PDB file of C-alpha atoms in Angstrom:
ATOM      1  CA  MET A  18     -14.813  21.029 -29.383  1.00 80.00           C
ATOM      2  CA  GLU A  19     -16.124  24.146 -31.116  1.00 88.00           C
ATOM      3  CA  GLU A  20     -12.920  24.777 -33.061  1.00 92.00           C
ATOM      4  CA  LEU A  21     -12.620  21.189 -34.291  1.00 95.00           C
ATOM      5  CA  SER A  22     -16.302  21.129 -35.233  1.00 94.00           C
ATOM      6  CA  LYS A  23     -15.766  24.278 -37.315  1.00 93.00           C
ATOM      7  CA  GLN A  24     -13.137  22.356 -39.257  1.00 94.00           C
ATOM      8  CA  GLY A  25     -15.703  19.713 -40.143  1.00 95.00           C
ATOM      9  CA  CYS A  26     -14.396  17.158 -37.649  1.00 95.00           C
ATOM     10  CA  THR A  27     -16.753  14.786 -35.906  1.00 96.00           C
ATOM     11  CA  VAL A  28     -16.089  15.274 -32.191  1.00 96.00           C
ATOM     12  CA  THR A  29     -16.998  12.507 -29.771  1.00 97.00           C
ATOM     13  CA  VAL A  30     -16.723  13.243 -26.047  1.00 97.00           C
ATOM     14  CA  SER A  31     -16.440  10.783 -23.179  1.00 98.00           C
ATOM     15  CA  ASP A  32     -17.175  12.701 -19.978  1.00 98.00           C
ATOM     16  CA  LEU A  33     -16.110   9.975 -17.567  1.00 98.00           C
ATOM     17  CA  TYR A  34     -17.664  11.596 -14.503  1.00 98.00           C
ATOM     18  CA  ALA A  35     -20.999  12.195 -16.221  1.00 98.00           C
ATOM     19  CA  MET A  36     -20.887   8.621 -17.521  1.00 98.00           C
ATOM     20  CA  LYS A  37     -20.095   7.348 -14.033  1.00 98.00           C
ATOM     21  CA  PHE A  38     -17.358   5.321 -15.693  1.00 98.00           C
ATOM     22  CA  GLU A  39     -16.135   2.417 -13.572  1.00 98.00           C
ATOM     23  CA  PRO A  40     -12.375   2.899 -13.002  1.00 98.00           C
ATOM     24  CA  ARG A  41     -11.730  -0.426 -11.280  1.00 98.00           C
ATOM     25  CA  ALA A  42     -10.378  -3.319 -13.323  1.00 98.00           C
ATOM     26  CA  THR A  43     -12.128  -6.400 -11.926  1.00 97.00           C
ATOM     27  CA  ARG A  44     -13.524  -9.812 -12.791  1.00 97.00           C
ATOM     28  CA  LYS A  45     -16.783  -8.082 -13.720  1.00 97.00           C
ATOM     29  CA  ASP A  46     -15.107  -6.755 -16.884  1.00 98.00           C
ATOM     30  CA  ILE A  47     -15.246 -10.234 -18.422  1.00 97.00           C
ATOM     31  CA  THR A  48     -18.742 -11.335 -19.378  1.00 96.00           C
ATOM     32  CA  GLY A  49     -17.868 -14.869 -20.434  1.00 89.00           C
ATOM     33  CA  ALA A  50     -16.093 -17.783 -18.818  1.00 93.00           C
ATOM     34  CA  LEU A  51     -12.576 -17.230 -17.531  1.00 95.00           C
ATOM     35  CA  SER A  52      -9.709 -18.871 -19.378  1.00 94.00           C
ATOM     36  CA  ASN A  53      -8.140 -19.804 -16.030  1.00 95.00           C
ATOM     37  CA  PRO A  54     -10.740 -19.766 -13.236  1.00 93.00           C
ATOM     38  CA  GLU A  55      -8.205 -21.194 -10.782  1.00 95.00           C
ATOM     39  CA  LEU A  56      -5.952 -18.133 -10.937  1.00 96.00           C
ATOM     40  CA  PHE A  57      -7.442 -14.795 -11.980  1.00 96.00           C
ATOM     41  CA  ILE A  58      -4.910 -12.547 -13.725  1.00 97.00           C
ATOM     42  CA  TYR A  59      -6.685  -9.456 -14.990  1.00 98.00           C
ATOM     43  CA  GLY A  60      -4.414  -8.643 -17.933  1.00 97.00           C
ATOM     44  CA  ALA A  61      -4.463 -12.187 -19.274  1.00 97.00           C
ATOM     45  CA  GLU A  62      -8.222 -12.523 -18.869  1.00 98.00           C
ATOM     46  CA  ALA A  63      -8.927  -9.152 -20.495  1.00 98.00           C
ATOM     47  CA  TYR A  64      -6.724 -10.181 -23.420  1.00 98.00           C
ATOM     48  CA  GLU A  65      -8.644 -13.406 -23.928  1.00 97.00           C
ATOM     49  CA  ALA A  66     -11.985 -11.643 -23.437  1.00 97.00           C
ATOM     50  CA  PHE A  67     -11.114  -9.050 -26.069  1.00 98.00           C
ATOM     51  CA  LYS A  68     -10.359 -11.781 -28.586  1.00 97.00           C
ATOM     52  CA  LYS A  69     -13.691 -13.448 -27.768  1.00 96.00           C
ATOM     53  CA  ASN A  70     -15.622 -10.159 -27.771  1.00 96.00           C
ATOM     54  CA  SER A  71     -16.641 -10.778 -24.182  1.00 97.00           C
ATOM     55  CA  LEU A  72     -15.545  -7.555 -22.478  1.00 98.00           C
ATOM     56  CA  THR A  73     -18.289  -5.480 -20.856  1.00 98.00           C
ATOM     57  CA  SER A  74     -20.092  -2.982 -23.070  1.00 98.00           C
ATOM     58  CA  ASP A  75     -18.624   0.095 -21.352  1.00 98.00           C
ATOM     59  CA  ILE A  76     -15.150  -1.056 -22.361  1.00 98.00           C
ATOM     60  CA  SER A  77     -16.045  -2.113 -25.907  1.00 98.00           C
ATOM     61  CA  GLU A  78     -17.917   1.149 -26.522  1.00 98.00           C
ATOM     62  CA  GLU A  79     -14.879   3.195 -25.515  1.00 98.00           C
ATOM     63  CA  GLN A  80     -12.627   1.017 -27.662  1.00 98.00           C
ATOM     64  CA  LYS A  81     -14.890   1.682 -30.614  1.00 98.00           C
ATOM     65  CA  LYS A  82     -14.561   5.439 -30.038  1.00 98.00           C
ATOM     66  CA  VAL A  83     -10.767   5.148 -29.993  1.00 98.00           C
ATOM     67  CA  GLN A  84     -10.768   2.961 -33.088  1.00 98.00           C
ATOM     68  CA  GLU A  85     -12.810   5.537 -35.004  1.00 97.00           C
ATOM     69  CA  ALA A  86     -10.676   8.495 -33.916  1.00 98.00           C
ATOM     70  CA  ASP A  87      -7.806  10.135 -35.763  1.00 98.00           C
ATOM     71  CA  LEU A  88      -6.866  12.219 -32.722  1.00 98.00           C
ATOM     72  CA  VAL A  89      -7.542  11.419 -29.073  1.00 98.00           C
ATOM     73  CA  ILE A  90      -7.322  14.374 -26.671  1.00 98.00           C
ATOM     74  CA  PHE A  91      -7.144  13.638 -22.960  1.00 98.00           C
ATOM     75  CA  GLN A  92      -8.429  16.665 -21.016  1.00 97.00           C
ATOM     76  CA  PHE A  93      -7.885  16.572 -17.255  1.00 97.00           C
ATOM     77  CA  PRO A  94      -6.579  18.348 -14.160  1.00 97.00           C
ATOM     78  CA  LEU A  95      -3.156  17.096 -13.139  1.00 95.00           C
ATOM     79  CA  TYR A  96      -3.386  15.094  -9.888  1.00 95.00           C
ATOM     80  CA  TRP A  97      -0.144  14.195  -8.108  1.00 94.00           C
ATOM     81  CA  PHE A  98       1.842  14.540 -11.361  1.00 94.00           C
ATOM     82  CA  SER A  99      -0.561  12.136 -13.082  1.00 96.00           C
ATOM     83  CA  VAL A 100      -4.125  11.684 -14.301  1.00 97.00           C
ATOM     84  CA  PRO A 101      -7.164  11.447 -11.995  1.00 98.00           C
ATOM     85  CA  ALA A 102      -8.041   7.922 -10.878  1.00 97.00           C
ATOM     86  CA  ILE A 103     -11.075   7.723 -13.151  1.00 98.00           C
ATOM     87  CA  LEU A 104      -8.947   8.447 -16.236  1.00 98.00           C
ATOM     88  CA  LYS A 105      -6.240   6.031 -15.120  1.00 98.00           C
ATOM     89  CA  GLY A 106      -8.988   3.420 -14.774  1.00 98.00           C
ATOM     90  CA  TRP A 107     -10.135   4.192 -18.317  1.00 98.00           C
ATOM     91  CA  MET A 108      -6.598   3.583 -19.554  1.00 98.00           C
ATOM     92  CA  ASP A 109      -6.269   0.366 -17.534  1.00 98.00           C
ATOM     93  CA  ARG A 110      -9.540  -1.093 -18.804  1.00 98.00           C
ATOM     94  CA  VAL A 111      -9.826   0.261 -22.353  1.00 98.00           C
ATOM     95  CA  LEU A 112      -6.230   0.072 -23.592  1.00 98.00           C
ATOM     96  CA  CYS A 113      -5.969  -3.655 -23.031  1.00 98.00           C
ATOM     97  CA  GLN A 114      -3.705  -6.163 -24.714  1.00 98.00           C
ATOM     98  CA  GLY A 115      -5.151  -7.274 -28.007  1.00 98.00           C
ATOM     99  CA  PHE A 116      -6.831  -3.926 -28.611  1.00 98.00           C
ATOM    100  CA  ALA A 117      -4.052  -1.376 -28.075  1.00 98.00           C
ATOM    101  CA  PHE A 118      -0.927  -3.544 -28.114  1.00 98.00           C
ATOM    102  CA  ASP A 119       0.394  -7.071 -28.019  1.00 98.00           C
ATOM    103  CA  ILE A 120       3.653  -8.800 -27.135  1.00 96.00           C
ATOM    104  CA  PRO A 121       5.266  -8.207 -29.597  1.00 95.00           C
ATOM    105  CA  GLY A 122       3.386  -5.228 -30.948  1.00 97.00           C
ATOM    106  CA  PHE A 123       4.097  -2.155 -28.834  1.00 97.00           C
ATOM    107  CA  TYR A 124       5.709   1.295 -29.062  1.00 96.00           C
ATOM    108  CA  ASP A 125       6.226   1.998 -32.794  1.00 96.00           C
ATOM    109  CA  SER A 126       4.420  -1.255 -33.562  1.00 97.00           C
ATOM    110  CA  GLY A 127       1.535  -0.621 -31.170  1.00 97.00           C
ATOM    111  CA  PHE A 128      -1.921  -1.184 -32.608  1.00 98.00           C
ATOM    112  CA  LEU A 129      -2.862   2.516 -32.353  1.00 98.00           C
ATOM    113  CA  LYS A 130       0.109   3.648 -34.427  1.00 97.00           C
ATOM    114  CA  ASP A 131      -2.056   5.391 -37.026  1.00 97.00           C
ATOM    115  CA  LYS A 132      -3.572   7.724 -34.431  1.00 98.00           C
ATOM    116  CA  LEU A 133      -2.510  10.938 -32.728  1.00 98.00           C
ATOM    117  CA  ALA A 134      -2.819  11.554 -28.997  1.00 98.00           C
ATOM    118  CA  LEU A 135      -2.461  14.712 -26.958  1.00 98.00           C
ATOM    119  CA  LEU A 136      -2.533  15.468 -23.237  1.00 98.00           C
ATOM    120  CA  SER A 137      -4.293  18.743 -22.420  1.00 97.00           C
ATOM    121  CA  PHE A 138      -4.288  19.494 -18.720  1.00 97.00           C
ATOM    122  CA  THR A 139      -4.415  22.125 -16.038  1.00 96.00           C
ATOM    123  CA  THR A 140      -2.083  22.365 -13.069  1.00 94.00           C
ATOM    124  CA  GLY A 141      -2.242  23.770  -9.576  1.00 93.00           C
ATOM    125  CA  SER A 142       1.348  24.956  -9.937  1.00 92.00           C
ATOM    126  CA  THR A 143       2.782  27.881 -11.852  1.00 91.00           C
ATOM    127  CA  ALA A 144       4.896  27.438 -14.961  1.00 89.00           C
ATOM    128  CA  GLU A 145       7.993  28.544 -13.025  1.00 93.00           C
ATOM    129  CA  MET A 146       7.512  25.726 -10.517  1.00 92.00           C
ATOM    130  CA  CYS A 147       7.548  23.162 -13.353  1.00 90.00           C
ATOM    131  CA  THR A 148      10.887  24.099 -14.889  1.00 91.00           C
ATOM    132  CA  LYS A 149      14.287  22.490 -14.514  1.00 91.00           C
ATOM    133  CA  ALA A 150      15.153  25.049 -11.818  1.00 92.00           C
ATOM    134  CA  GLY A 151      11.699  24.957 -10.237  1.00 94.00           C
ATOM    135  CA  VAL A 152      10.616  23.125  -7.114  1.00 94.00           C
ATOM    136  CA  HIS A 153       8.876  20.359  -9.114  1.00 93.00           C
ATOM    137  CA  GLY A 154      11.530  19.983 -11.778  1.00 90.00           C
ATOM    138  CA  ASP A 155      10.996  19.926 -15.541  1.00 91.00           C
ATOM    139  CA  PHE A 156       7.357  19.072 -16.335  1.00 91.00           C
ATOM    140  CA  ARG A 157       8.555  16.704 -19.052  1.00 92.00           C
ATOM    141  CA  HIS A 158       9.867  14.322 -16.411  1.00 94.00           C
ATOM    142  CA  PHE A 159       6.434  13.501 -15.052  1.00 92.00           C
ATOM    143  CA  LEU A 160       5.013  13.148 -18.572  1.00 95.00           C
ATOM    144  CA  TRP A 161       7.313  10.197 -19.258  1.00 95.00           C
ATOM    145  CA  PRO A 162       5.048   7.481 -17.777  1.00 96.00           C
ATOM    146  CA  LEU A 163       1.922   8.972 -19.370  1.00 97.00           C
ATOM    147  CA  GLN A 164       3.151   9.871 -22.839  1.00 97.00           C
ATOM    148  CA  HIS A 165       5.804   7.213 -23.270  1.00 96.00           C
ATOM    149  CA  GLY A 166       4.759   4.403 -20.931  1.00 97.00           C
ATOM    150  CA  ILE A 167       1.063   4.457 -21.917  1.00 98.00           C
ATOM    151  CA  LEU A 168       0.371   6.375 -25.129  1.00 98.00           C
ATOM    152  CA  HIS A 169       3.532   5.636 -27.080  1.00 98.00           C
ATOM    153  CA  PHE A 170       3.556   2.060 -25.770  1.00 98.00           C
ATOM    154  CA  CYS A 171       0.167   1.606 -27.476  1.00 98.00           C
ATOM    155  CA  GLY A 172       1.564   3.076 -30.690  1.00 98.00           C
ATOM    156  CA  PHE A 173       0.027   6.552 -30.528  1.00 98.00           C
ATOM    157  CA  LYS A 174       1.963   9.335 -32.208  1.00 98.00           C
ATOM    158  CA  VAL A 175       2.143  11.842 -29.354  1.00 98.00           C
ATOM    159  CA  LEU A 176       1.738  15.558 -29.941  1.00 98.00           C
ATOM    160  CA  ALA A 177       3.261  18.111 -27.565  1.00 97.00           C
ATOM    161  CA  PRO A 178       1.103  18.611 -24.466  1.00 97.00           C
ATOM    162  CA  GLN A 179      -1.199  21.585 -23.995  1.00 97.00           C
ATOM    163  CA  ILE A 180      -0.620  22.819 -20.451  1.00 95.00           C
ATOM    164  CA  SER A 181      -2.630  25.532 -18.730  1.00 95.00           C
ATOM    165  CA  PHE A 182      -0.618  26.444 -15.655  1.00 92.00           C
ATOM    166  CA  ALA A 183      -2.400  27.428 -12.439  1.00 92.00           C
ATOM    167  CA  PRO A 184      -5.731  28.697 -13.835  1.00 90.00           C
ATOM    168  CA  GLU A 185      -7.092  28.770 -10.281  1.00 88.00           C
ATOM    169  CA  PHE A 186      -4.634  31.509  -9.401  1.00 87.00           C
ATOM    170  CA  SER A 187      -4.797  33.369 -12.711  1.00 92.00           C
ATOM    171  CA  SER A 188      -6.829  36.432 -13.581  1.00 93.00           C
ATOM    172  CA  GLN A 189      -9.916  36.232 -15.749  1.00 93.00           C
ATOM    173  CA  GLU A 190      -7.939  37.717 -18.635  1.00 93.00           C
ATOM    174  CA  GLU A 191      -5.165  35.172 -18.185  1.00 92.00           C
ATOM    175  CA  ARG A 192      -7.662  32.300 -18.196  1.00 94.00           C
ATOM    176  CA  LYS A 193      -9.309  33.720 -21.307  1.00 93.00           C
ATOM    177  CA  SER A 194      -5.888  33.844 -22.944  1.00 94.00           C
ATOM    178  CA  MET A 195      -5.303  30.168 -22.096  1.00 93.00           C
ATOM    179  CA  VAL A 196      -8.536  29.176 -23.828  1.00 93.00           C
ATOM    180  CA  GLU A 197      -7.787  31.348 -26.855  1.00 94.00           C
ATOM    181  CA  SER A 198      -4.282  29.900 -27.123  1.00 94.00           C
ATOM    182  CA  TRP A 199      -5.680  26.375 -27.100  1.00 95.00           C
ATOM    183  CA  ALA A 200      -8.291  27.239 -29.737  1.00 94.00           C
ATOM    184  CA  GLN A 201      -5.625  28.868 -31.893  1.00 95.00           C
ATOM    185  CA  ARG A 202      -3.424  25.811 -31.668  1.00 96.00           C
ATOM    186  CA  LEU A 203      -6.301  23.560 -32.715  1.00 96.00           C
ATOM    187  CA  LYS A 204      -6.606  25.518 -35.952  1.00 95.00           C
ATOM    188  CA  GLY A 205      -3.318  23.999 -37.103  1.00 96.00           C
ATOM    189  CA  ILE A 206      -3.311  20.777 -35.083  1.00 96.00           C
ATOM    190  CA  TRP A 207      -3.347  18.533 -38.163  1.00 96.00           C
ATOM    191  CA  LYS A 208      -0.106  20.065 -39.424  1.00 97.00           C
ATOM    192  CA  GLU A 209       1.820  19.420 -36.185  1.00 97.00           C
ATOM    193  CA  GLU A 210       4.586  16.864 -36.056  1.00 97.00           C
ATOM    194  CA  PRO A 211       4.582  14.379 -33.151  1.00 97.00           C
ATOM    195  CA  ILE A 212       7.273  14.731 -30.519  1.00 96.00           C
ATOM    196  CA  ASN A 213      10.264  12.402 -30.642  1.00 93.00           C
ATOM    197  CA  CYS A 214       8.954  10.147 -27.880  1.00 91.00           C
ATOM    198  CA  THR A 215      12.360   8.945 -26.672  1.00 90.00           C
ATOM    199  CA  PRO A 216      14.283   9.604 -23.426  1.00 91.00           C
ATOM    200  CA  PRO A 217      16.136  12.706 -24.715  1.00 91.00           C
ATOM    201  CA  TRP A 218      12.844  14.623 -25.175  1.00 91.00           C
ATOM    202  CA  TYR A 219      12.023  14.052 -21.523  1.00 92.00           C
ATOM    203  CA  PHE A 220      15.407  14.030 -19.828  1.00 91.00           C
ATOM    204  CA  GLY A 221      17.830  15.704 -22.230  1.00 83.00           C
ATOM    205  CA  ASP A 222      20.926  14.208 -23.784  1.00 62.00           C
TER     206      ASP A 222
END
């Protein structure tokens, strides 16, 4: 935040835990009448509600933040090779059809195609454990559903992830170095080229 603010950027933060953000996608997300009250299908109803501006305010407020952003940074601890449930719920509810994508209108044609996205996360595992020869395998494999299946699907241009490996088991100096490395990267973040978000980046040729 501090580094981007120094650059003159307006930084908006959504602290989902502090906000007590509701992660569950339910009927309560639609404030108006259902398009098909006989058979509730969340995705279809959220799509219709978005078009009618009848999604709940917590969703529409987050969509407005995304719409106003040039770069969206997702900061989180890696849980089970994925995001925490509260962040997954944010993605499920906020990145709905009509707002982030349509059919057709996804991947390179996704509605967020003019925006950058970046995953910045911490792990409980060491860097060596997340290599091709490591016990977990190449970390890029478990980024496929997040970066490609969610972010790129919605059109985001995805920057390389910022990964802080095993801060819990690192020394104070090592943790300080992680923070400094992240701050240094942010100095030139606007000059970075997005990754080639295709299978070879994740799985090789």
